[in-house]
Amino acid sequence: GAGVSQTPSNKVTEKGKYVELRCDPISGHTALYWYRQSLGQGPEFLIYFQGTGAADDSGLPNDRFFAVRPEGSVSTLKIQRTERGDSAVYLCASSPGQGRITEAFFGQGTRLTVV
Amino acid sequence: SQQGEEDPQALSIQEGENATMNCSYKTSINNLQWYRQNSGRGLVHLILIRSNEREKHSGRLRVTLDTSKKSSSLLITASRAADTASYFCAPRGSGNTGKLIFGQGTTLQVKP
């Protein structure tokens, strides 16, 4: 596609449920990032993929959060046993390669609400 | 971590005025990027300045970088109501994994 696509755009779930958030990066982009953003805050880094592997997952808050990118393109962020504190906008971004000079392209985010 | 801190946190100006936002960081960088975010959704890349550059222009945007002071500034000239948004800087270190770390941002309001 023309840009980074995230689905769904909005997700409401009950506390304790499992959710999956999907990110379709720009075709050919090898780097993919997940961020979480609460109201009034900057985006908080969660995990960064280079190809299929997680190059840096230091931002995942706990073991309820997991992300995969099995074929090096689409990525899924998985949250188990959701809590109300997980409510936030989850942003995905991609960039062309490992080069540190490149910019990142962001999707419009998934707004997750845990009730 | 290689995180930028934006200043001021909030800025309110009249249309036509210039807006200046600042970014400070702590360690050496390879480049520094500025992003804009409207309505709390996706960020849009504005401009990238490399560590060996001191100033860069893009339309009404002017970015400066002072590596000796570990600071950058973003100037928006002749602001418009459509410039109302949050602005974030993202310094990229020479030794990191490639991830971008964002601060709290500067929220700019341009009044018509």
mmCIF file of C-alpha atoms in Angstrom:
data_model
loop_
_atom_site.group_PDB
_atom_site.id
_atom_site.type_symbol
_atom_site.label_atom_id
_atom_site.label_comp_id
_atom_site.label_asym_id
_atom_site.label_seq_id
_atom_site.Cartn_x
_atom_site.Cartn_y
_atom_site.Cartn_z
ATOM 1 C CA GLY A 1 0.000 0.000 0.000
ATOM 2 C CA ALA A 2 0.903 3.634 -0.133
ATOM 3 C CA GLY A 3 1.462 4.037 3.574
ATOM 4 C CA VAL A 4 1.616 2.182 6.884
ATOM 5 C CA SER A 5 -1.751 0.617 7.633
ATOM 6 C CA GLN A 6 -2.941 -0.304 11.105
ATOM 7 C CA THR A 7 -6.033 -2.310 11.913
ATOM 8 C CA PRO A 8 -8.361 -1.965 13.608
ATOM 9 C CA SER A 9 -8.430 1.802 14.000
ATOM 10 C CA ASN A 10 -10.357 1.427 17.242
ATOM 11 C CA LYS A 11 -10.682 -1.515 19.587
ATOM 12 C CA VAL A 12 -12.751 -1.771 22.755
ATOM 13 C CA THR A 13 -12.172 -4.822 24.886
ATOM 14 C CA GLU A 14 -13.008 -6.028 28.339
ATOM 15 C CA LYS A 15 -10.430 -6.262 31.084
ATOM 16 C CA GLY A 16 -8.749 -9.650 31.033
ATOM 17 C CA LYS A 17 -9.312 -10.298 27.333
ATOM 18 C CA TYR A 18 -6.665 -10.941 24.675
ATOM 19 C CA VAL A 19 -6.181 -8.509 21.775
ATOM 20 C CA GLU A 20 -4.161 -8.426 18.583
ATOM 21 C CA LEU A 21 -3.215 -5.256 16.760
ATOM 22 C CA ARG A 22 -2.003 -5.464 13.192
ATOM 23 C CA CYS A 23 0.489 -3.357 11.278
ATOM 24 C CA ASP A 24 1.095 -3.457 7.514
ATOM 25 C CA PRO A 25 4.303 -1.545 6.804
ATOM 26 C CA ILE A 26 5.250 0.121 3.556
ATOM 27 C CA SER A 27 6.286 -2.531 1.054
ATOM 28 C CA GLY A 28 10.028 -3.158 1.141
ATOM 29 C CA HIS A 29 10.627 -1.508 4.501
ATOM 30 C CA THR A 30 12.754 -3.791 6.631
ATOM 31 C CA ALA A 31 12.536 -1.844 9.896
ATOM 32 C CA LEU A 32 9.293 -1.790 11.875
ATOM 33 C CA TYR A 33 8.560 -0.078 15.206
ATOM 34 C CA TRP A 34 5.739 -0.239 17.742
ATOM 35 C CA TYR A 35 4.970 2.636 20.102
ATOM 36 C CA ARG A 36 2.309 3.296 22.709
ATOM 37 C CA GLN A 37 0.981 6.772 23.401
ATOM 38 C CA SER A 38 -1.176 7.898 26.295
ATOM 39 C CA LEU A 39 -3.086 11.158 26.259
ATOM 40 C CA GLY A 40 -0.804 14.162 26.601
ATOM 41 C CA GLN A 41 2.368 12.080 26.415
ATOM 42 C CA GLY A 42 4.918 11.424 23.717
ATOM 43 C CA PRO A 43 5.069 8.051 21.944
ATOM 44 C CA GLU A 44 6.652 5.429 24.180
ATOM 45 C CA PHE A 45 8.925 2.942 22.409
ATOM 46 C CA LEU A 46 7.877 -0.709 22.721
ATOM 47 C CA ILE A 47 9.767 -2.844 20.195
ATOM 48 C CA TYR A 48 11.789 -2.581 16.998
ATOM 49 C CA PHE A 49 12.107 -5.231 14.274
ATOM 50 C CA GLN A 50 14.794 -5.485 11.643
ATOM 51 C CA GLY A 51 13.434 -8.017 9.194
ATOM 52 C CA THR A 52 11.833 -10.915 11.062
ATOM 53 C CA GLY A 53 13.753 -10.529 14.296
ATOM 54 C CA ALA A 54 13.198 -8.212 17.208
ATOM 55 C CA ALA A 55 16.320 -6.058 17.306
ATOM 56 C CA ASP A 56 15.241 -4.301 20.478
ATOM 57 C CA ASP A 57 12.287 -5.233 22.692
ATOM 58 C CA SER A 58 13.435 -3.287 25.711
ATOM 59 C CA GLY A 59 10.290 -1.150 25.742
ATOM 60 C CA LEU A 60 7.769 -3.944 26.217
ATOM 61 C CA PRO A 61 6.334 -3.213 29.670
ATOM 62 C CA ASN A 62 5.865 -6.817 30.816
ATOM 63 C CA ASP A 63 5.365 -10.363 29.576
ATOM 64 C CA ARG A 64 1.722 -9.729 28.707
ATOM 65 C CA PHE A 65 2.982 -7.891 25.626
ATOM 66 C CA PHE A 66 4.416 -9.760 22.669
ATOM 67 C CA ALA A 67 5.003 -8.878 19.032
ATOM 68 C CA VAL A 68 5.806 -10.949 15.967
ATOM 69 C CA ARG A 69 6.800 -10.347 12.384
ATOM 70 C CA PRO A 70 7.109 -13.853 10.946
ATOM 71 C CA GLU A 71 7.715 -13.010 7.288
ATOM 72 C CA GLY A 72 9.432 -9.699 7.707
ATOM 73 C CA SER A 73 6.477 -7.608 6.597
ATOM 74 C CA VAL A 74 3.194 -7.595 8.575
ATOM 75 C CA SER A 75 3.561 -7.387 12.343
ATOM 76 C CA THR A 76 1.120 -8.222 15.112
ATOM 77 C CA LEU A 77 1.254 -6.802 18.618
ATOM 78 C CA LYS A 78 -0.398 -9.157 21.077
ATOM 79 C CA ILE A 79 -1.599 -8.204 24.536
ATOM 80 C CA GLN A 80 -2.743 -10.857 26.955
ATOM 81 C CA ARG A 81 -4.959 -10.359 30.000
ATOM 82 C CA THR A 82 -5.566 -6.733 29.152
ATOM 83 C CA GLU A 83 -5.720 -4.173 31.938
ATOM 84 C CA ARG A 84 -7.340 -0.743 32.012
ATOM 85 C CA GLY A 85 -3.857 0.785 32.076
ATOM 86 C CA ASP A 86 -3.193 -0.678 28.629
ATOM 87 C CA SER A 87 -5.670 1.815 27.152
ATOM 88 C CA ALA A 88 -3.720 4.005 24.744
ATOM 89 C CA VAL A 89 -3.087 4.649 21.066
ATOM 90 C CA TYR A 90 -0.719 2.039 19.646
ATOM 91 C CA LEU A 91 1.388 3.392 16.802
ATOM 92 C CA CYS A 92 3.337 1.458 14.222
ATOM 93 C CA ALA A 93 6.058 2.872 11.980
ATOM 94 C CA SER A 94 8.338 1.510 9.294
ATOM 95 C CA SER A 95 11.500 2.690 7.615
ATOM 96 C CA PRO A 96 13.484 1.493 4.610
ATOM 97 C CA GLY A 97 16.438 -0.113 6.295
ATOM 98 C CA GLN A 98 18.919 -0.382 9.079
ATOM 99 C CA GLY A 99 20.564 2.867 8.141
ATOM 100 C CA ARG A 100 20.304 5.396 10.913
ATOM 101 C CA ILE A 101 19.810 8.224 8.488
ATOM 102 C CA THR A 102 16.345 7.224 7.334
ATOM 103 C CA GLU A 103 13.055 8.687 8.483
ATOM 104 C CA ALA A 104 10.199 6.651 9.894
ATOM 105 C CA PHE A 105 6.709 6.529 8.385
ATOM 106 C CA PHE A 106 3.865 6.187 10.864
ATOM 107 C CA GLY A 107 0.434 4.643 10.604
ATOM 108 C CA GLN A 108 -2.646 6.320 12.051
ATOM 109 C CA GLY A 109 -2.617 4.115 15.093
ATOM 110 C CA THR A 110 -5.043 1.810 16.872
ATOM 111 C CA ARG A 111 -6.912 3.320 19.784
ATOM 112 C CA LEU A 112 -7.289 0.576 22.379
ATOM 113 C CA THR A 113 -9.798 1.022 25.181
ATOM 114 C CA VAL A 114 -9.951 -1.532 27.960
ATOM 115 C CA VAL A 115 -13.179 -1.346 29.951
ATOM 116 C CA SER B 1 18.685 6.488 26.402
ATOM 117 C CA GLN B 2 18.862 8.810 23.413
ATOM 118 C CA GLN B 3 15.768 10.885 24.149
ATOM 119 C CA GLY B 4 15.129 14.460 23.182
ATOM 120 C CA GLU B 5 13.470 16.879 25.527
ATOM 121 C CA GLU B 6 11.367 19.571 23.900
ATOM 122 C CA ASP B 7 10.863 23.039 25.258
ATOM 123 C CA PRO B 8 8.487 24.753 25.795
ATOM 124 C CA GLN B 9 5.824 22.160 26.572
ATOM 125 C CA ALA B 10 3.152 24.433 25.156
ATOM 126 C CA LEU B 11 3.208 27.447 22.869
ATOM 127 C CA SER B 12 0.337 29.666 21.739
ATOM 128 C CA ILE B 13 0.800 32.271 19.006
ATOM 129 C CA GLN B 14 -1.229 34.264 16.485
ATOM 130 C CA GLU B 15 -1.391 33.328 12.839
ATOM 131 C CA GLY B 16 1.445 34.950 10.923
ATOM 132 C CA GLU B 17 3.862 34.914 13.851
ATOM 133 C CA ASN B 18 6.934 32.709 14.024
ATOM 134 C CA ALA B 19 7.111 29.714 16.360
ATOM 135 C CA THR B 20 10.345 28.411 17.850
ATOM 136 C CA MET B 21 10.685 25.077 19.603
ATOM 137 C CA ASN B 22 13.815 23.706 21.197
ATOM 138 C CA CYS B 23 15.193 20.242 21.745
ATOM 139 C CA SER B 24 17.981 19.144 24.048
ATOM 140 C CA TYR B 25 19.639 15.746 24.212
ATOM 141 C CA LYS B 26 22.366 14.098 26.234
ATOM 142 C CA THR B 27 24.682 11.953 24.112
ATOM 143 C CA SER B 28 26.379 12.201 20.737
ATOM 144 C CA ILE B 29 24.172 11.807 17.699
ATOM 145 C CA ASN B 30 24.308 10.715 14.081
ATOM 146 C CA ASN B 31 21.279 12.804 13.134
ATOM 147 C CA LEU B 32 18.239 14.483 14.670
ATOM 148 C CA GLN B 33 14.724 14.351 13.265
ATOM 149 C CA TRP B 34 11.625 16.467 13.854
ATOM 150 C CA TYR B 35 8.098 15.076 13.621
ATOM 151 C CA ARG B 36 4.610 16.592 13.799
ATOM 152 C CA GLN B 37 1.497 14.947 15.196
ATOM 153 C CA ASN B 38 -2.043 16.122 14.624
ATOM 154 C CA SER B 39 -4.908 15.040 16.872
ATOM 155 C CA GLY B 40 -2.955 12.337 18.693
ATOM 156 C CA ARG B 41 -2.665 9.969 15.744
ATOM 157 C CA GLY B 42 0.203 9.216 13.347
ATOM 158 C CA LEU B 43 3.394 11.232 13.367
ATOM 159 C CA VAL B 44 4.656 12.849 10.183
ATOM 160 C CA HIS B 45 8.332 13.332 9.499
ATOM 161 C CA LEU B 46 9.231 16.991 8.913
ATOM 162 C CA ILE B 47 12.959 17.279 8.556
ATOM 163 C CA LEU B 48 16.220 15.477 9.332
ATOM 164 C CA ILE B 49 19.483 17.207 10.129
ATOM 165 C CA ARG B 50 22.776 15.338 10.234
ATOM 166 C CA SER B 51 25.391 15.831 12.922
ATOM 167 C CA ASN B 52 27.745 17.575 10.490
ATOM 168 C CA GLU B 53 25.076 20.093 9.438
ATOM 169 C CA ARG B 54 24.300 23.300 11.314
ATOM 170 C CA GLU B 55 21.181 24.498 9.580
ATOM 171 C CA LYS B 56 18.579 23.134 7.213
ATOM 172 C CA HIS B 57 15.524 24.597 5.528
ATOM 173 C CA SER B 58 12.361 23.048 4.176
ATOM 174 C CA GLY B 59 9.654 25.465 3.064
ATOM 175 C CA ARG B 60 8.625 27.489 6.127
ATOM 176 C CA LEU B 61 10.681 25.256 8.417
ATOM 177 C CA ARG B 62 14.180 26.024 9.582
ATOM 178 C CA VAL B 63 16.118 23.654 11.801
ATOM 179 C CA THR B 64 19.396 24.401 13.521
ATOM 180 C CA LEU B 65 21.714 22.019 15.293
ATOM 181 C CA ASP B 66 24.420 22.859 17.808
ATOM 182 C CA THR B 67 26.266 19.677 18.712
ATOM 183 C CA SER B 68 28.505 21.481 21.199
ATOM 184 C CA LYS B 69 25.414 22.436 23.218
ATOM 185 C CA LYS B 70 23.553 19.224 22.329
ATOM 186 C CA SER B 71 20.550 21.204 21.201
ATOM 187 C CA SER B 72 18.388 21.813 18.172
ATOM 188 C CA SER B 73 15.674 24.284 17.345
ATOM 189 C CA LEU B 74 12.748 24.192 14.954
ATOM 190 C CA LEU B 75 11.480 27.494 13.598
ATOM 191 C CA ILE B 76 8.168 27.734 11.779
ATOM 192 C CA THR B 77 7.853 31.046 9.994
ATOM 193 C CA ALA B 78 4.595 32.797 9.102
ATOM 194 C CA SER B 79 2.572 30.265 11.059
ATOM 195 C CA ARG B 80 -0.873 29.138 9.977
ATOM 196 C CA ALA B 81 -3.794 27.675 11.909
ATOM 197 C CA ALA B 82 -3.023 24.361 10.185
ATOM 198 C CA ASP B 83 0.351 24.276 11.958
ATOM 199 C CA THR B 84 -1.503 23.603 15.220
ATOM 200 C CA ALA B 85 -0.097 20.260 16.339
ATOM 201 C CA SER B 86 2.397 18.594 18.664
ATOM 202 C CA TYR B 87 6.024 18.625 17.602
ATOM 203 C CA PHE B 88 8.611 16.047 18.625
ATOM 204 C CA CYS B 89 12.339 15.783 18.157
ATOM 205 C CA ALA B 90 14.100 12.418 17.886
ATOM 206 C CA PRO B 91 17.893 12.353 18.199
ATOM 207 C CA ARG B 92 19.539 9.277 16.748
ATOM 208 C CA GLY B 93 22.775 8.185 18.367
ATOM 209 C CA SER B 94 25.672 6.703 16.484
ATOM 210 C CA GLY B 95 25.622 3.488 18.429
ATOM 211 C CA ASN B 96 21.967 2.688 18.927
ATOM 212 C CA THR B 97 19.794 0.045 17.293
ATOM 213 C CA GLY B 98 17.978 2.462 15.047
ATOM 214 C CA LYS B 99 14.984 3.060 17.278
ATOM 215 C CA LEU B 100 13.555 6.548 17.675
ATOM 216 C CA ILE B 101 12.901 7.781 21.199
ATOM 217 C CA PHE B 102 10.471 10.660 21.621
ATOM 218 C CA GLY B 103 10.054 13.155 24.437
ATOM 219 C CA GLN B 104 6.850 14.833 25.600
ATOM 220 C CA GLY B 105 6.790 17.199 22.658
ATOM 221 C CA THR B 106 5.793 20.820 22.257
ATOM 222 C CA THR B 107 2.107 21.500 21.743
ATOM 223 C CA LEU B 108 1.702 24.439 19.387
ATOM 224 C CA GLN B 109 -1.562 26.333 19.036
ATOM 225 C CA VAL B 110 -1.833 28.872 16.236
ATOM 226 C CA LYS B 111 -4.837 31.143 16.661
ATOM 227 C CA PRO B 112 -6.507 32.466 13.511
#
